[in-house]
Amino acid sequence: MATRVESFAEISDQFDAYIGDIVYATMTTVDAKGRPRARVLIPVWETVEGAPLGWLATYKTPVKAAHLAGNPHTTFSYWTPRQNAVSVDAVAAWVDDLETKRHVWDLYRRTSPKGAGYDLGNFWRGGPGDPELHVLRLEPWRIQVIRGADLHSRIWYAPRR
């Protein structure tokens, strides 16, 4: 049974706990013909003004860039064998400014939420200014958390703007 919640605060603790435990998410995009493509990545998350905001440090591969240029909507799916799961439907946008890259670098270093994240320096040795480091801003419009013990789920929708 799914319950709709009005504020992200109602699910934020569960969201953080599950993502911090699961860490890896499957990101799905679609091509111009609507065919899906999935890849496993580690986004980080923070709460800004009461709403979730995600960041993905990544390589700007031709497939990922083309898919997001054609359709910026993406889904991140987290799952654990205990059946706990999180599904994040978001709109992704490339962000290139150094200040944002530094902020994202720090979120990964601190692990956000606790347990998620890693040392970006293992992949981008030039630090936040490394030209191969690209950042996607992930603005969720829907988040569902599912408790594996009884499959109870709670769903949050971003307020319409």
CSV table of N, CA and C in Angstrom, one decimal:
chain,number,residue,atom,x,y,z
A,1,MET,N,0.8,-1.2,0.0
A,1,MET,CA,0.0,0.0,0.0
A,1,MET,C,0.9,1.2,0.0
A,2,ALA,N,0.6,2.2,-0.8
A,2,ALA,CA,1.3,3.4,-0.9
A,2,ALA,C,0.6,4.6,-0.3
A,3,THR,N,1.3,5.4,0.4
A,3,THR,CA,0.8,6.6,1.1
A,3,THR,C,1.4,7.8,0.5
A,4,ARG,N,0.7,8.8,0.2
A,4,ARG,CA,1.3,10.0,-0.3
A,4,ARG,C,1.6,10.9,0.9
A,5,VAL,N,2.8,11.5,0.9
A,5,VAL,CA,3.1,12.4,1.9
A,5,VAL,C,3.2,13.8,1.4
A,6,GLU,N,2.9,14.8,2.2
A,6,GLU,CA,2.9,16.2,1.7
A,6,GLU,C,4.3,16.9,1.7
A,7,SER,N,5.1,16.5,2.7
A,7,SER,CA,6.4,17.1,2.7
A,7,SER,C,7.5,16.1,2.7
A,8,PHE,N,8.7,16.5,2.1
A,8,PHE,CA,9.8,15.6,2.0
A,8,PHE,C,10.3,15.2,3.4
A,9,ALA,N,10.1,16.1,4.4
A,9,ALA,CA,10.6,15.8,5.7
A,9,ALA,C,10.0,14.6,6.3
A,10,GLU,N,8.8,14.2,5.8
A,10,GLU,CA,8.1,13.0,6.3
A,10,GLU,C,8.8,11.7,5.9
A,11,ILE,N,9.6,11.8,4.8
A,11,ILE,CA,10.3,10.6,4.4
A,11,ILE,C,11.8,10.7,4.4
A,12,SER,N,12.3,11.9,4.8
A,12,SER,CA,13.8,12.2,4.6
A,12,SER,C,14.7,11.2,5.4
A,13,ASP,N,14.3,10.9,6.6
A,13,ASP,CA,15.1,10.0,7.4
A,13,ASP,C,15.2,8.6,6.8
A,14,GLN,N,14.1,8.1,6.3
A,14,GLN,CA,14.0,6.8,5.7
A,14,GLN,C,14.8,6.9,4.3
A,15,PHE,N,14.6,7.9,3.6
A,15,PHE,CA,15.4,8.2,2.3
A,15,PHE,C,16.9,8.1,2.6
A,16,ASP,N,17.3,8.9,3.6
A,16,ASP,CA,18.8,8.9,3.9
A,16,ASP,C,19.3,7.6,4.4
A,17,ALA,N,18.5,6.9,5.2
A,17,ALA,CA,19.0,5.6,5.7
A,17,ALA,C,19.1,4.6,4.6
A,18,TYR,N,18.1,4.5,3.8
A,18,TYR,CA,18.1,3.5,2.7
A,18,TYR,C,19.2,3.8,1.7
A,19,ILE,N,19.4,5.0,1.3
A,19,ILE,CA,20.4,5.4,0.3
A,19,ILE,C,21.8,5.2,0.9
A,20,GLY,N,22.0,5.6,2.2
A,20,GLY,CA,23.2,5.4,2.8
A,20,GLY,C,23.6,3.9,3.0
A,21,ASP,N,22.6,3.1,3.1
A,21,ASP,CA,22.9,1.6,3.2
A,21,ASP,C,23.1,1.0,1.8
A,22,ILE,N,22.3,1.4,0.8
A,22,ILE,CA,22.3,0.8,-0.5
A,22,ILE,C,23.5,1.4,-1.4
A,23,VAL,N,23.7,2.7,-1.4
A,23,VAL,CA,24.7,3.4,-2.0
A,23,VAL,C,24.6,3.5,-3.5
A,24,TYR,N,24.6,2.3,-4.2
A,24,TYR,CA,24.6,2.3,-5.7
A,24,TYR,C,23.1,2.4,-6.2
A,25,ALA,N,23.0,3.2,-7.3
A,25,ALA,CA,21.7,3.4,-7.9
A,25,ALA,C,21.8,3.0,-9.4
A,26,THR,N,20.7,2.5,-9.9
A,26,THR,CA,20.6,2.3,-11.4
A,26,THR,C,20.0,3.5,-12.0
A,27,MET,N,20.7,4.2,-12.8
A,27,MET,CA,20.2,5.4,-13.5
A,27,MET,C,19.7,5.0,-14.9
A,28,THR,N,18.5,5.4,-15.2
A,28,THR,CA,17.9,5.0,-16.5
A,28,THR,C,17.5,6.3,-17.2
A,29,THR,N,18.0,6.3,-18.5
A,29,THR,CA,17.6,7.3,-19.5
A,29,THR,C,17.0,6.7,-20.7
A,30,VAL,N,16.5,7.5,-21.6
A,30,VAL,CA,16.0,6.9,-22.9
A,30,VAL,C,16.6,7.7,-24.1
A,31,ASP,N,16.7,6.9,-25.2
A,31,ASP,CA,17.2,7.6,-26.4
A,31,ASP,C,16.0,8.2,-27.2
A,32,ALA,N,16.4,8.7,-28.3
A,32,ALA,CA,15.4,9.4,-29.1
A,32,ALA,C,14.2,8.6,-29.6
A,33,LYS,N,14.4,7.2,-29.6
A,33,LYS,CA,13.4,6.3,-30.0
A,33,LYS,C,12.6,5.7,-28.7
A,34,GLY,N,13.0,6.3,-27.5
A,34,GLY,CA,12.3,5.8,-26.3
A,34,GLY,C,12.9,4.5,-25.7
A,35,ARG,N,14.0,4.1,-26.2
A,35,ARG,CA,14.6,2.9,-25.7
A,35,ARG,C,15.4,3.2,-24.5
A,36,PRO,N,15.2,2.4,-23.4
A,36,PRO,CA,15.9,2.7,-22.1
A,36,PRO,C,17.4,2.2,-22.1
A,37,ARG,N,18.2,2.9,-21.3
A,37,ARG,CA,19.6,2.5,-21.0
A,37,ARG,C,19.8,2.7,-19.6
A,38,ALA,N,20.3,1.7,-18.9
A,38,ALA,CA,20.6,1.8,-17.5
A,38,ALA,C,22.1,1.7,-17.2
A,39,ARG,N,22.5,2.3,-16.2
A,39,ARG,CA,23.9,2.2,-15.7
A,39,ARG,C,23.9,2.4,-14.2
A,40,VAL,N,24.9,1.8,-13.5
A,40,VAL,CA,25.0,1.9,-12.1
A,40,VAL,C,25.9,3.0,-11.7
A,41,LEU,N,25.5,3.9,-10.8
A,41,LEU,CA,26.2,5.0,-10.4
A,41,LEU,C,26.0,5.4,-8.9
A,42,ILE,N,26.7,6.3,-8.4
A,42,ILE,CA,26.5,6.7,-7.0
A,42,ILE,C,26.2,8.2,-7.0
A,43,PRO,N,25.0,8.6,-7.0
A,43,PRO,CA,24.7,10.1,-6.7
A,43,PRO,C,24.7,10.4,-5.3
A,44,VAL,N,24.8,11.7,-5.0
A,44,VAL,CA,24.7,12.1,-3.6
A,44,VAL,C,23.5,13.1,-3.5
A,45,TRP,N,23.0,13.3,-2.3
A,45,TRP,CA,21.8,14.0,-2.0
A,45,TRP,C,21.9,14.9,-0.9
A,46,GLU,N,21.2,16.0,-1.0
A,46,GLU,CA,21.1,17.0,0.1
A,46,GLU,C,19.7,17.5,0.2
A,47,THR,N,19.4,18.2,1.2
A,47,THR,CA,18.0,18.8,1.3
A,47,THR,C,18.3,20.3,1.3
A,48,VAL,N,17.6,21.0,0.4
A,48,VAL,CA,17.8,22.4,0.3
A,48,VAL,C,16.4,23.0,0.3
A,49,GLU,N,16.2,23.9,1.3
A,49,GLU,CA,14.9,24.6,1.5
A,49,GLU,C,13.8,23.6,1.6
A,50,GLY,N,14.0,22.5,2.3
A,50,GLY,CA,13.0,21.5,2.5
A,50,GLY,C,12.8,20.5,1.4
A,51,ALA,N,13.5,20.6,0.3
A,51,ALA,CA,13.3,19.7,-0.8
A,51,ALA,C,14.6,18.9,-1.1
A,52,PRO,N,14.5,17.7,-1.6
A,52,PRO,CA,15.7,17.0,-2.0
A,52,PRO,C,16.3,17.5,-3.2
A,53,LEU,N,17.7,17.5,-3.3
A,53,LEU,CA,18.4,17.9,-4.5
A,53,LEU,C,19.6,16.9,-4.6
A,54,GLY,N,19.7,16.3,-5.8
A,54,GLY,CA,20.8,15.4,-6.0
A,54,GLY,C,21.9,15.9,-6.9
A,55,TRP,N,23.0,15.2,-6.8
A,55,TRP,CA,24.2,15.6,-7.7
A,55,TRP,C,24.8,14.3,-8.1
A,56,LEU,N,25.3,14.3,-9.3
A,56,LEU,CA,26.0,13.1,-9.8
A,56,LEU,C,27.3,13.6,-10.5
A,57,ALA,N,28.4,13.1,-9.9
A,57,ALA,CA,29.7,13.4,-10.5
A,57,ALA,C,29.9,12.2,-11.5
A,58,THR,N,30.2,12.6,-12.8
A,58,THR,CA,30.2,11.5,-13.8
A,58,THR,C,31.1,12.0,-15.0
A,59,TYR,N,31.3,11.0,-15.9
A,59,TYR,CA,31.9,11.3,-17.2
A,59,TYR,C,30.7,11.7,-18.1
A,60,LYS,N,31.0,12.6,-19.0
A,60,LYS,CA,29.9,13.1,-19.9
A,60,LYS,C,30.1,12.2,-21.2
A,61,THR,N,29.6,11.0,-21.1
A,61,THR,CA,29.7,10.0,-22.2
A,61,THR,C,28.8,10.4,-23.3
A,62,PRO,N,29.1,10.1,-24.5
A,62,PRO,CA,28.2,10.4,-25.7
A,62,PRO,C,26.8,9.9,-25.5
A,63,VAL,N,26.6,8.7,-25.0
A,63,VAL,CA,25.3,8.1,-24.9
A,63,VAL,C,24.5,8.9,-23.8
A,64,LYS,N,25.1,9.1,-22.6
A,64,LYS,CA,24.4,9.8,-21.5
A,64,LYS,C,24.1,11.2,-22.0
A,65,ALA,N,25.0,11.9,-22.6
A,65,ALA,CA,24.8,13.3,-23.0
A,65,ALA,C,23.7,13.4,-24.1
A,66,ALA,N,23.7,12.5,-25.0
A,66,ALA,CA,22.7,12.5,-26.1
A,66,ALA,C,21.3,12.2,-25.5
A,67,HIS,N,21.2,11.2,-24.6
A,67,HIS,CA,19.9,10.9,-24.0
A,67,HIS,C,19.4,12.1,-23.2
A,68,LEU,N,20.2,12.7,-22.4
A,68,LEU,CA,19.7,13.8,-21.6
A,68,LEU,C,19.4,15.0,-22.4
A,69,ALA,N,20.1,15.2,-23.5
A,69,ALA,CA,19.8,16.3,-24.4
A,69,ALA,C,18.4,16.2,-25.0
A,70,GLY,N,18.1,14.9,-25.3
A,70,GLY,CA,16.8,14.7,-25.9
A,70,GLY,C,15.6,14.6,-24.9
A,71,ASN,N,15.9,14.1,-23.7
A,71,ASN,CA,14.9,14.0,-22.6
A,71,ASN,C,15.7,14.1,-21.3
A,72,PRO,N,15.6,15.2,-20.6
A,72,PRO,CA,16.3,15.3,-19.3
A,72,PRO,C,15.7,14.5,-18.1
A,73,HIS,N,14.6,13.8,-18.3
A,73,HIS,CA,14.0,13.0,-17.3
A,73,HIS,C,14.8,11.7,-17.1
A,74,THR,N,15.0,11.4,-15.8
A,74,THR,CA,15.7,10.2,-15.5
A,74,THR,C,15.2,9.6,-14.2
A,75,THR,N,15.5,8.3,-14.0
A,75,THR,CA,15.1,7.6,-12.8
A,75,THR,C,16.3,7.0,-12.2
A,76,PHE,N,16.4,7.1,-10.8
A,76,PHE,CA,17.4,6.4,-10.1
A,76,PHE,C,16.7,5.4,-9.2
A,77,SER,N,17.1,4.1,-9.3
A,77,SER,CA,16.5,3.1,-8.5
A,77,SER,C,17.5,2.5,-7.6
A,78,TYR,N,17.2,2.4,-6.3
A,78,TYR,CA,18.0,1.8,-5.3
A,78,TYR,C,17.2,0.6,-4.8
A,79,TRP,N,18.0,-0.5,-4.5
A,79,TRP,CA,17.3,-1.7,-4.0
A,79,TRP,C,18.3,-2.5,-3.2
A,80,THR,N,17.9,-3.2,-2.2
A,80,THR,CA,18.7,-4.1,-1.4
A,80,THR,C,17.9,-5.4,-1.3
A,81,PRO,N,18.7,-6.5,-1.1
A,81,PRO,CA,18.0,-7.8,-0.9
A,81,PRO,C,17.0,-7.9,0.2
A,82,ARG,N,17.1,-7.0,1.2
A,82,ARG,CA,16.0,-6.9,2.2
A,82,ARG,C,14.7,-6.3,1.7
A,83,GLN,N,14.7,-5.9,0.4
A,83,GLN,CA,13.6,-5.4,-0.3
A,83,GLN,C,13.3,-3.9,0.0
A,84,ASN,N,14.2,-3.3,0.8
A,84,ASN,CA,14.1,-1.8,0.9
A,84,ASN,C,14.4,-1.2,-0.4
A,85,ALA,N,13.7,-0.2,-0.8
A,85,ALA,CA,14.0,0.4,-2.1
A,85,ALA,C,13.6,1.9,-2.1
A,86,VAL,N,14.3,2.6,-3.0
A,86,VAL,CA,14.0,4.0,-3.2
A,86,VAL,C,14.0,4.3,-4.7
A,87,SER,N,13.0,5.0,-5.2
A,87,SER,CA,12.9,5.3,-6.6
A,87,SER,C,12.8,6.9,-6.7
A,88,VAL,N,13.7,7.4,-7.4
A,88,VAL,CA,13.8,8.9,-7.6
A,88,VAL,C,13.6,9.2,-9.0
A,89,ASP,N,12.5,9.9,-9.3
A,89,ASP,CA,12.3,10.4,-10.7
A,89,ASP,C,12.7,11.9,-10.7
A,90,ALA,N,13.6,12.3,-11.6
A,90,ALA,CA,14.2,13.6,-11.5
A,90,ALA,C,14.4,14.2,-12.9
A,91,VAL,N,14.6,15.5,-13.0
A,91,VAL,CA,15.1,16.1,-14.2
A,91,VAL,C,16.6,16.5,-14.0
A,92,ALA,N,17.4,16.1,-14.9
A,92,ALA,CA,18.8,16.2,-14.8
A,92,ALA,C,19.3,17.4,-15.7
A,93,ALA,N,20.3,18.1,-15.2
A,93,ALA,CA,20.9,19.2,-16.0
A,93,ALA,C,22.4,19.3,-15.7
A,94,TRP,N,23.1,19.4,-16.8
A,94,TRP,CA,24.6,19.6,-16.6
A,94,TRP,C,24.9,20.9,-16.0
A,95,VAL,N,25.8,20.9,-15.0
A,95,VAL,CA,26.3,22.1,-14.3
A,95,VAL,C,27.8,22.1,-14.4
A,96,ASP,N,28.4,23.2,-14.9
A,96,ASP,CA,29.8,23.3,-15.2
A,96,ASP,C,30.6,24.3,-14.4
A,97,ASP,N,29.9,25.1,-13.5
A,97,ASP,CA,30.7,26.1,-12.8
A,97,ASP,C,31.6,25.4,-11.7
A,98,LEU,N,32.7,26.0,-11.5
A,98,LEU,CA,33.7,25.5,-10.5
A,98,LEU,C,33.1,25.5,-9.1
A,99,GLU,N,32.4,26.5,-8.7
A,99,GLU,CA,31.9,26.6,-7.3
A,99,GLU,C,30.9,25.4,-7.1
A,100,THR,N,30.1,25.0,-8.0
A,100,THR,CA,29.2,23.9,-7.8
A,100,THR,C,30.0,22.6,-7.8
A,101,LYS,N,31.0,22.5,-8.7
A,101,LYS,CA,31.8,21.3,-8.6
A,101,LYS,C,32.5,21.1,-7.3
A,102,ARG,N,33.0,22.2,-6.7
A,102,ARG,CA,33.6,22.1,-5.4
A,102,ARG,C,32.6,21.7,-4.3
A,103,HIS,N,31.4,22.2,-4.4
A,103,HIS,CA,30.3,21.8,-3.5
A,103,HIS,C,30.0,20.3,-3.6
A,104,VAL,N,29.9,19.9,-4.8
A,104,VAL,CA,29.6,18.4,-5.0
A,104,VAL,C,30.8,17.6,-4.6
A,105,TRP,N,32.0,18.0,-4.8
A,105,TRP,CA,33.2,17.3,-4.4
A,105,TRP,C,33.1,17.1,-2.9
A,106,ASP,N,32.8,18.2,-2.2
A,106,ASP,CA,32.7,18.1,-0.7
A,106,ASP,C,31.5,17.2,-0.3
A,107,LEU,N,30.4,17.2,-0.9
A,107,LEU,CA,29.3,16.3,-0.6
A,107,LEU,C,29.7,14.8,-0.7
A,108,TYR,N,30.5,14.5,-1.8
A,108,TYR,CA,31.0,13.1,-2.0
A,108,TYR,C,32.0,12.8,-0.9
A,109,ARG,N,32.8,13.7,-0.5
A,109,ARG,CA,33.9,13.4,0.5
A,109,ARG,C,33.2,13.2,1.8
A,110,ARG,N,32.2,14.0,2.2
A,110,ARG,CA,31.5,13.9,3.5
A,110,ARG,C,30.6,12.7,3.5
A,111,THR,N,30.2,12.2,2.3
A,111,THR,CA,29.2,11.2,2.1
A,111,THR,C,27.8,11.7,2.5
A,112,SER,N,27.0,11.9,1.5
A,112,SER,CA,25.7,12.5,1.7
A,112,SER,C,24.6,11.8,0.9
A,113,PRO,N,23.8,11.1,1.6
A,113,PRO,CA,23.7,10.9,3.0
A,113,PRO,C,24.8,10.0,3.5
A,114,LYS,N,24.9,9.9,4.9
A,114,LYS,CA,26.0,9.1,5.5
A,114,LYS,C,26.0,7.7,4.9
A,115,GLY,N,27.1,7.3,4.4
A,115,GLY,CA,27.3,6.0,3.8
A,115,GLY,C,27.4,6.1,2.3
A,116,ALA,N,26.8,7.0,1.7
A,116,ALA,CA,26.9,7.2,0.2
A,116,ALA,C,28.1,8.1,-0.1
A,117,GLY,N,28.6,8.1,-1.3
A,117,GLY,CA,29.7,8.9,-1.7
A,117,GLY,C,31.0,8.1,-1.7
A,118,TYR,N,32.0,8.8,-2.2
A,118,TYR,CA,33.3,8.1,-2.3
A,118,TYR,C,34.4,9.2,-2.6
A,119,ASP,N,35.6,8.9,-2.7
A,119,ASP,CA,36.7,9.8,-3.0
A,119,ASP,C,36.7,10.1,-4.5
A,120,LEU,N,36.2,11.2,-5.0
A,120,LEU,CA,36.2,11.5,-6.4
A,120,LEU,C,37.6,11.6,-7.0
A,121,GLY,N,38.6,11.8,-6.1
A,121,GLY,CA,40.0,11.9,-6.5
A,121,GLY,C,40.5,10.6,-7.1
A,122,ASN,N,39.9,9.5,-6.9
A,122,ASN,CA,40.2,8.2,-7.5
A,122,ASN,C,40.0,8.2,-9.0
A,123,PHE,N,39.1,9.1,-9.4
A,123,PHE,CA,38.7,9.1,-10.8
A,123,PHE,C,39.1,10.4,-11.5
A,124,TRP,N,39.0,11.5,-10.8
A,124,TRP,CA,39.4,12.8,-11.3
A,124,TRP,C,40.5,13.4,-10.5
A,125,ARG,N,41.7,13.1,-10.9
A,125,ARG,CA,43.0,13.4,-10.1
A,125,ARG,C,43.2,14.9,-10.1
A,126,GLY,N,42.6,15.7,-11.0
A,126,GLY,CA,42.8,17.1,-11.0
A,126,GLY,C,41.9,17.9,-10.1
A,127,GLY,N,41.2,17.2,-9.2
A,127,GLY,CA,40.3,17.8,-8.3
A,127,GLY,C,39.0,18.4,-8.9
A,128,PRO,N,38.3,19.2,-8.2
A,128,PRO,CA,37.1,19.8,-8.8
A,128,PRO,C,37.2,20.5,-10.2
A,129,GLY,N,38.4,20.9,-10.5
A,129,GLY,CA,38.6,21.6,-11.7
A,129,GLY,C,39.1,20.7,-12.9
A,130,ASP,N,39.1,19.4,-12.6
A,130,ASP,CA,39.5,18.4,-13.6
A,130,ASP,C,38.5,18.5,-14.8
A,131,PRO,N,39.1,18.7,-16.0
A,131,PRO,CA,38.2,18.9,-17.2
A,131,PRO,C,37.3,17.7,-17.5
A,132,GLU,N,37.7,16.5,-17.0
A,132,GLU,CA,36.9,15.3,-17.3
A,132,GLU,C,35.8,15.1,-16.3
A,133,LEU,N,35.8,15.9,-15.2
A,133,LEU,CA,34.7,15.8,-14.2
A,133,LEU,C,33.5,16.6,-14.7
A,134,HIS,N,32.4,16.0,-14.8
A,134,HIS,CA,31.1,16.7,-15.1
A,134,HIS,C,30.1,16.4,-14.0
A,135,VAL,N,29.2,17.3,-13.8
A,135,VAL,CA,28.2,17.2,-12.7
A,135,VAL,C,26.8,17.4,-13.3
A,136,LEU,N,26.0,16.5,-12.9
A,136,LEU,CA,24.6,16.6,-13.2
A,136,LEU,C,23.8,17.0,-11.9
A,137,ARG,N,23.0,18.0,-12.1
A,137,ARG,CA,22.1,18.4,-11.0
A,137,ARG,C,20.8,17.6,-11.2
A,138,LEU,N,20.3,17.0,-10.1
A,138,LEU,CA,19.2,16.1,-10.2
A,138,LEU,C,18.1,16.7,-9.3
A,139,GLU,N,17.0,17.2,-10.0
A,139,GLU,CA,15.9,17.8,-9.3
A,139,GLU,C,14.7,16.9,-9.3
A,140,PRO,N,14.5,16.2,-8.2
A,140,PRO,CA,13.4,15.2,-8.1
A,140,PRO,C,12.0,15.9,-8.2
A,141,TRP,N,11.2,15.2,-8.9
A,141,TRP,CA,9.8,15.6,-8.9
A,141,TRP,C,8.9,14.5,-8.2
A,142,ARG,N,9.5,13.3,-8.0
A,142,ARG,CA,8.7,12.2,-7.3
A,142,ARG,C,9.8,11.3,-6.6
A,143,ILE,N,9.5,11.0,-5.4
A,143,ILE,CA,10.4,10.0,-4.7
A,143,ILE,C,9.5,9.1,-3.9
A,144,GLN,N,9.8,7.8,-4.1
A,144,GLN,CA,9.1,6.7,-3.4
A,144,GLN,C,10.0,5.9,-2.6
A,145,VAL,N,9.7,5.7,-1.3
A,145,VAL,CA,10.5,4.8,-0.4
A,145,VAL,C,9.7,3.6,-0.1
A,146,ILE,N,10.2,2.4,-0.2
A,146,ILE,CA,9.5,1.2,0.1
A,146,ILE,C,10.2,0.4,1.2
A,147,ARG,N,9.5,0.1,2.3
A,147,ARG,CA,10.0,-0.7,3.4
A,147,ARG,C,9.9,-2.1,3.0
A,148,GLY,N,11.0,-2.9,3.0
A,148,GLY,CA,10.9,-4.3,2.6
A,148,GLY,C,10.2,-5.2,3.5
A,149,ALA,N,10.1,-4.9,4.8
A,149,ALA,CA,9.5,-5.8,5.8
A,149,ALA,C,8.0,-6.0,5.4
A,150,ASP,N,7.3,-5.0,4.9
A,150,ASP,CA,5.9,-5.2,4.6
A,150,ASP,C,5.5,-4.5,3.3
A,151,LEU,N,6.5,-4.0,2.5
A,151,LEU,CA,6.3,-3.4,1.2
A,151,LEU,C,5.4,-2.1,1.3
A,152,HIS,N,5.4,-1.5,2.5
A,152,HIS,CA,4.7,-0.3,2.7
A,152,HIS,C,5.5,0.8,2.0
A,153,SER,N,4.9,1.6,1.2
A,153,SER,CA,5.6,2.7,0.5
A,153,SER,C,5.0,4.1,0.8
A,154,ARG,N,5.9,5.1,0.8
A,154,ARG,CA,5.4,6.4,0.9
A,154,ARG,C,6.0,7.2,-0.3
A,155,ILE,N,5.2,8.1,-0.9
A,155,ILE,CA,5.5,8.8,-2.1
A,155,ILE,C,5.4,10.3,-1.8
A,156,TRP,N,6.4,11.0,-2.2
A,156,TRP,CA,6.5,12.5,-2.2
A,156,TRP,C,6.5,13.0,-3.6
A,157,TYR,N,5.8,14.0,-3.8
A,157,TYR,CA,5.8,14.8,-5.1
A,157,TYR,C,6.2,16.2,-4.8
A,158,ALA,N,7.1,16.7,-5.7
A,158,ALA,CA,7.5,18.1,-5.6
A,158,ALA,C,6.3,19.0,-5.8
A,159,PRO,N,6.2,20.1,-5.1
A,159,PRO,CA,5.1,21.0,-5.4
A,159,PRO,C,5.2,21.6,-6.8
A,160,ARG,N,4.1,21.8,-7.4
A,160,ARG,CA,4.1,22.3,-8.8
A,160,ARG,C,4.5,23.8,-8.8
A,161,ARG,N,5.3,24.1,-9.7
A,161,ARG,CA,5.8,25.5,-9.8
A,161,ARG,C,5.1,26.3,-10.9
